[in-house]
Tab-separated table of C-alpha atoms and ligand atoms in Angstrom:
chain	number	residue	atom	x	y	z
A	1	MET	CA	11.354	0.748	-17.729
A	2	GLU	CA	11.067	-1.268	-14.561
A	3	ILE	CA	7.514	-2.012	-13.390
A	4	ILE	CA	6.756	-2.702	-9.733
A	5	ASP	CA	3.357	-3.688	-8.374
A	6	SER	CA	2.909	-1.800	-5.091
A	7	HIS	CA	-0.130	-3.682	-3.728
A	8	THR	CA	-0.749	-7.445	-3.613
A	9	HIS	CA	-1.948	-9.885	-0.989
A	10	TRP	CA	0.086	-13.021	-0.352
A	11	GLY	CA	-0.613	-16.255	1.511
A	12	PRO	CA	-3.682	-17.802	3.078
A	13	SER	CA	-6.875	-15.859	3.745
A	14	VAL	CA	-8.784	-17.031	6.809
A	15	THR	CA	-12.047	-15.362	5.776
A	16	MET	CA	-11.947	-16.400	2.134
A	17	GLY	CA	-10.635	-19.893	2.805
A	18	THR	CA	-8.220	-19.543	-0.120
A	19	GLU	CA	-4.548	-18.895	-0.595
A	20	VAL	CA	-2.611	-16.663	-2.953
A	21	THR	CA	0.546	-18.605	-3.685
A	22	THR	CA	3.962	-17.276	-4.597
A	23	GLN	CA	3.650	-19.136	-7.898
A	24	GLU	CA	0.418	-17.346	-8.755
A	25	ILE	CA	1.873	-13.904	-8.067
A	26	LEU	CA	5.024	-14.706	-10.055
A	27	ARG	CA	2.935	-16.085	-12.926
A	28	GLN	CA	0.940	-12.857	-13.154
A	29	ALA	CA	4.109	-10.789	-12.858
A	30	GLU	CA	5.781	-12.635	-15.680
A	31	GLN	CA	2.675	-12.337	-17.839
A	32	SER	CA	2.550	-8.578	-17.215
A	33	GLY	CA	6.247	-7.700	-17.403
A	34	VAL	CA	6.335	-6.752	-13.714
A	35	SER	CA	9.761	-7.301	-12.151
A	36	ARG	CA	9.055	-6.780	-8.445
A	37	ILE	CA	5.988	-7.007	-6.256
A	38	VAL	CA	5.013	-5.538	-2.905
A	39	VAL	CA	3.360	-8.288	-0.855
A	40	PHE	CA	1.467	-8.149	2.424
A	41	PRO	CA	-0.550	-10.702	4.402
A	42	PHE	CA	-4.336	-10.870	4.337
A	43	PRO	CA	-5.924	-8.960	7.237
A	44	SER	CA	-7.920	-11.901	8.588
A	45	THR	CA	-4.837	-14.103	8.607
A	46	ALA	CA	-2.681	-11.482	10.303
A	47	LEU	CA	-5.314	-10.871	12.974
A	48	ALA	CA	-5.608	-14.591	13.683
A	49	ASP	CA	-1.843	-15.043	13.919
A	50	GLU	CA	0.749	-12.309	13.745
A	51	GLY	CA	3.293	-14.980	12.801
A	52	ILE	CA	2.230	-14.548	9.172
A	53	ASN	CA	4.452	-11.441	9.037
A	54	GLN	CA	7.462	-13.641	9.720
A	55	ASN	CA	6.325	-16.256	7.190
A	56	LEU	CA	6.050	-13.538	4.578
A	57	LEU	CA	9.499	-12.271	5.425
A	58	ASN	CA	10.930	-15.786	5.136
A	59	GLU	CA	9.330	-16.168	1.723
A	60	ALA	CA	10.695	-12.808	0.589
A	61	THR	CA	14.239	-13.849	1.458
A	62	LYS	CA	13.846	-16.714	-1.039
A	63	ILE	CA	11.911	-14.845	-3.731
A	64	LYS	CA	13.980	-11.955	-5.049
A	65	GLU	CA	10.945	-10.348	-6.728
A	66	PHE	CA	9.143	-9.833	-3.403
A	67	ILE	CA	9.122	-6.584	-1.440
A	68	PRO	CA	7.575	-7.507	1.929
A	69	TYR	CA	5.354	-5.113	3.922
A	70	TYR	CA	4.527	-5.586	7.593
A	71	TYR	CA	0.898	-5.949	8.650
A	72	VAL	CA	0.496	-3.528	11.562
A	73	PRO	CA	-1.195	-5.559	14.314
A	74	GLU	CA	-3.948	-4.266	16.574
A	75	THR	CA	-1.345	-3.670	19.275
A	76	MET	CA	-0.046	-0.875	16.990
A	77	LYS	CA	3.470	-2.257	16.878
A	78	PRO	CA	5.607	-0.193	14.472
A	79	ILE	CA	7.315	-1.832	11.482
A	80	PRO	CA	10.357	-3.850	12.642
A	81	ALA	CA	12.328	-2.345	9.770
A	82	ALA	CA	15.643	-3.948	10.672
A	83	LYS	CA	14.115	-7.324	9.869
A	84	GLY	CA	13.805	-6.505	6.184
A	85	PHE	CA	10.357	-4.997	5.704
A	86	TYR	CA	10.066	-2.107	3.256
A	87	GLY	CA	6.729	-0.719	4.366
A	88	GLY	CA	3.591	-1.410	6.335
A	89	LYS	CA	-0.081	-2.092	5.914
A	90	TRP	CA	-2.598	-0.450	8.243
A	91	HIS	CA	-6.038	-1.919	7.740
A	92	TRP	CA	-9.204	-0.782	9.559
A	93	MET	CA	-7.487	-0.759	12.954
A	94	ARG	CA	-9.777	-2.619	15.388
A	95	GLY	CA	-12.669	-1.763	13.093
A	96	ILE	CA	-14.953	-3.873	11.019
A	97	GLN	CA	-12.915	-5.112	8.086
A	98	ASP	CA	-13.452	-3.100	4.931
A	99	SER	CA	-16.612	-1.472	6.162
A	100	SER	CA	-16.232	0.793	9.152
A	101	SER	CA	-13.500	2.489	11.131
A	102	ASN	CA	-13.223	2.238	14.899
A	103	TYR	CA	-12.677	5.842	16.008
A	104	ARG	CA	-11.699	4.774	19.503
A	105	ALA	CA	-8.416	3.581	18.023
A	106	LEU	CA	-7.569	7.264	17.508
A	107	GLU	CA	-7.754	7.848	21.255
A	108	ASP	CA	-5.387	5.031	22.163
A	109	PRO	CA	-2.304	6.547	23.837
A	110	LYS	CA	-0.247	4.039	21.839
A	111	LEU	CA	-1.133	5.847	18.636
A	112	GLY	CA	1.180	8.780	19.385
A	113	GLU	CA	4.052	6.385	20.033
A	114	PHE	CA	3.250	4.470	16.868
A	115	ILE	CA	3.337	7.627	14.750
A	116	GLU	CA	6.533	8.904	16.341
A	117	ALA	CA	8.307	5.579	15.882
A	118	SER	CA	7.008	5.250	12.319
A	119	GLU	CA	8.276	8.716	11.424
A	120	GLU	CA	11.725	7.654	12.583
A	121	ILE	CA	11.540	4.373	10.659
A	122	ASP	CA	10.530	6.450	7.624
A	123	LEU	CA	8.966	3.657	5.564
A	124	PRO	CA	5.640	4.062	3.734
A	125	ILE	CA	2.407	2.715	5.184
A	126	VAL	CA	-0.504	1.628	3.009
A	127	PHE	CA	-3.310	3.056	5.079
A	128	GLU	CA	-6.921	2.050	4.703
A	129	GLU	CA	-9.705	3.589	6.795
A	130	GLU	CA	-12.762	5.793	6.320
A	131	LEU	CA	-12.076	9.344	5.170
A	132	ALA	CA	-12.792	10.989	8.554
A	133	PHE	CA	-10.495	8.522	10.339
A	134	THR	CA	-7.783	9.015	7.724
A	135	GLU	CA	-8.047	12.804	8.105
A	136	ALA	CA	-7.768	12.599	11.894
A	137	PHE	CA	-4.734	10.314	11.589
A	138	ILE	CA	-2.952	12.412	8.978
A	139	LYS	CA	-3.496	15.576	11.038
A	140	LYS	CA	-1.147	13.990	13.551
A	141	THR	CA	1.814	13.693	11.173
A	142	ARG	CA	3.455	15.770	8.483
A	143	ARG	CA	6.315	13.371	7.872
A	144	LEU	CA	4.929	9.880	7.816
A	145	LYS	CA	4.494	8.658	4.248
A	146	ILE	CA	0.974	7.377	3.808
A	147	ILE	CA	-0.265	5.519	0.741
A	148	ILE	CA	-4.046	5.499	0.426
A	149	PRO	CA	-5.104	2.430	-1.571
A	150	HIS	CA	-7.695	2.470	-4.362
A	151	LEU	CA	-7.593	6.294	-4.476
A	152	GLY	CA	-9.641	6.066	-1.275
A	153	MET	CA	-12.457	4.129	-2.916
A	154	LEU	CA	-13.074	1.732	-0.015
A	155	GLY	CA	-13.065	4.470	2.617
A	156	GLY	CA	-15.344	6.918	0.843
A	157	ASN	CA	-15.458	8.967	-2.339
A	158	PRO	CA	-12.093	9.372	-4.114
A	159	ASN	CA	-12.914	13.004	-4.917
A	160	ASP	CA	-13.300	13.744	-1.220
A	161	PHE	CA	-9.990	12.020	-0.449
A	162	LEU	CA	-8.342	14.050	-3.177
A	163	ALA	CA	-9.741	17.337	-1.854
A	164	ALA	CA	-8.733	16.459	1.708
A	165	PHE	CA	-5.108	15.522	0.955
A	166	LYS	CA	-4.231	17.435	-2.196
A	167	ALA	CA	-1.968	19.804	-0.275
A	168	ARG	CA	-0.417	17.049	1.874
A	169	GLU	CA	2.895	16.158	0.271
A	170	ASN	CA	3.303	13.113	2.517
A	171	VAL	CA	0.112	11.489	1.222
A	172	TYR	CA	0.228	9.150	-1.788
A	173	PHE	CA	-2.397	7.060	-3.566
A	174	ASP	CA	-2.393	3.701	-5.302
A	175	THR	CA	-4.345	2.916	-8.450
A	176	ALA	CA	-5.609	-0.568	-7.520
A	177	LEU	CA	-9.126	-1.245	-8.830
A	178	ALA	CA	-9.674	2.399	-9.789
A	179	GLY	CA	-10.805	3.349	-13.275
A	180	SER	CA	-8.357	5.134	-15.561
A	181	ASN	CA	-10.510	8.297	-15.702
A	182	MET	CA	-10.358	8.632	-11.951
A	183	VAL	CA	-6.606	7.966	-11.937
A	184	MET	CA	-6.241	10.682	-14.570
A	185	ASP	CA	-8.196	13.141	-12.404
A	186	PHE	CA	-5.684	12.503	-9.631
A	187	VAL	CA	-2.693	12.910	-11.957
A	188	LYS	CA	-4.075	16.235	-13.177
A	189	SER	CA	-4.646	17.428	-9.637
A	190	ILE	CA	-1.567	16.262	-7.687
A	191	GLY	CA	0.818	15.209	-10.445
A	192	HIS	CA	2.390	11.832	-11.194
A	193	GLU	CA	4.798	11.801	-8.253
A	194	ARG	CA	2.299	10.848	-5.573
A	195	ILE	CA	0.588	7.992	-7.403
A	196	LEU	CA	1.628	4.331	-7.412
A	197	PHE	CA	0.558	1.415	-9.558
A	198	GLY	CA	-1.023	-1.459	-7.629
A	199	SER	CA	-3.082	-4.485	-8.676
A	200	ASP	CA	-4.588	-5.692	-5.384
A	201	ILE	CA	-4.214	-9.371	-6.346
A	202	PRO	CA	-6.410	-11.428	-5.839
A	203	PHE	CA	-9.133	-8.738	-6.052
A	204	GLY	CA	-7.674	-7.414	-9.280
A	205	THR	CA	-5.413	-8.974	-11.896
A	206	MET	CA	-1.992	-7.535	-12.533
A	207	LYS	CA	-2.389	-7.460	-16.285
A	208	SER	CA	-5.635	-5.506	-16.437
A	209	GLU	CA	-4.667	-3.134	-13.620
A	210	LEU	CA	-1.393	-2.429	-15.391
A	211	GLU	CA	-3.141	-1.856	-18.713
A	212	ASN	CA	-5.224	0.755	-16.945
A	213	VAL	CA	-2.129	2.743	-16.041
A	214	LEU	CA	-0.430	2.177	-19.391
A	215	SER	CA	-3.529	3.575	-21.115
A	216	LEU	CA	-3.264	6.953	-19.354
A	217	PRO	CA	-2.804	9.852	-21.792
A	218	ILE	CA	0.539	10.943	-20.307
A	219	GLY	CA	4.156	10.507	-21.409
A	220	ASP	CA	6.249	7.447	-20.564
A	221	ASP	CA	8.484	9.551	-18.326
A	222	LYS	CA	5.505	10.305	-16.107
A	223	LYS	CA	4.225	6.736	-16.244
A	224	GLU	CA	7.610	5.515	-15.042
A	225	TRP	CA	7.119	7.426	-11.786
A	226	ILE	CA	3.748	5.770	-11.250
A	227	LEU	CA	5.035	2.329	-12.279
A	228	SER	CA	8.207	2.209	-10.189
A	229	LYS	CA	10.080	5.393	-9.309
A	230	ASN	CA	7.680	6.589	-6.623
A	231	LEU	CA	7.765	3.227	-4.894
A	232	LEU	CA	11.562	3.101	-5.071
A	233	ARG	CA	11.807	6.585	-3.615
A	234	LEU	CA	9.449	5.716	-0.759
A	235	THR	CA	11.086	2.421	0.162
A	236	GLY	CA	14.691	3.417	-0.515
A	237	LEU	CA	15.105	0.517	-2.943
A	238	LYS	CA	17.229	0.909	-6.068
A	239	LEU	CA	16.184	0.628	-9.680
A	240	ARG	CA	16.997	-2.725	-11.255
A	241	LYS	CA	18.431	-2.723	-14.721
A	242	ALA	CA	16.307	-4.707	-17.127
B	301	ZN	ZN1	-5.788	-4.868	-1.031
């Protein structure tokens, strides 16, 4: 079966002073048997210079394994899908990175336009905020496909995220950095069709994050949805024959 990593960070990180190179991602992919990789820029780098989105796109035209996602800037510009992006990354909009949401962003009149345009574009958005922010955002859209990373771990308690969005068919979750027991709780509750495998390189390694999913006590047919089919369905990409 084809395996696609739905969550990695590519390029330089301004805050960490390091860089995740194409070679490093491809090395981990080869080691893990992963054939394609979703890549997005680091938040700090994208905030310092939006041009990183274009650099990423340029790289993805050379590297056939890459599936580039657009970092949604603080101006709330929707994904320029025609350029070749397959999804977006929304990260603590105008908030404090990885620690607190800025609720004033929800009152920005641009938000309505962003959601409307994004519904039309119909590509998935990896969406990371606190639970209350995420709830307020998702109340505004029934159609937009939202992927909550880490089963919601960085925005609150995964169980609370699960309870809040269980009935929302447009809300998905990725497995990055989550334990296999927690992933299994999600599979039992919402099924395998709303869960995506992700490694979160460089914060996780592809091999161990993949082993986590492979170890789940479910059939290979169900694992295949988590490992590639859900991502393909969301992005409109086609399965690649091994
Ligand atoms: Zn990440």
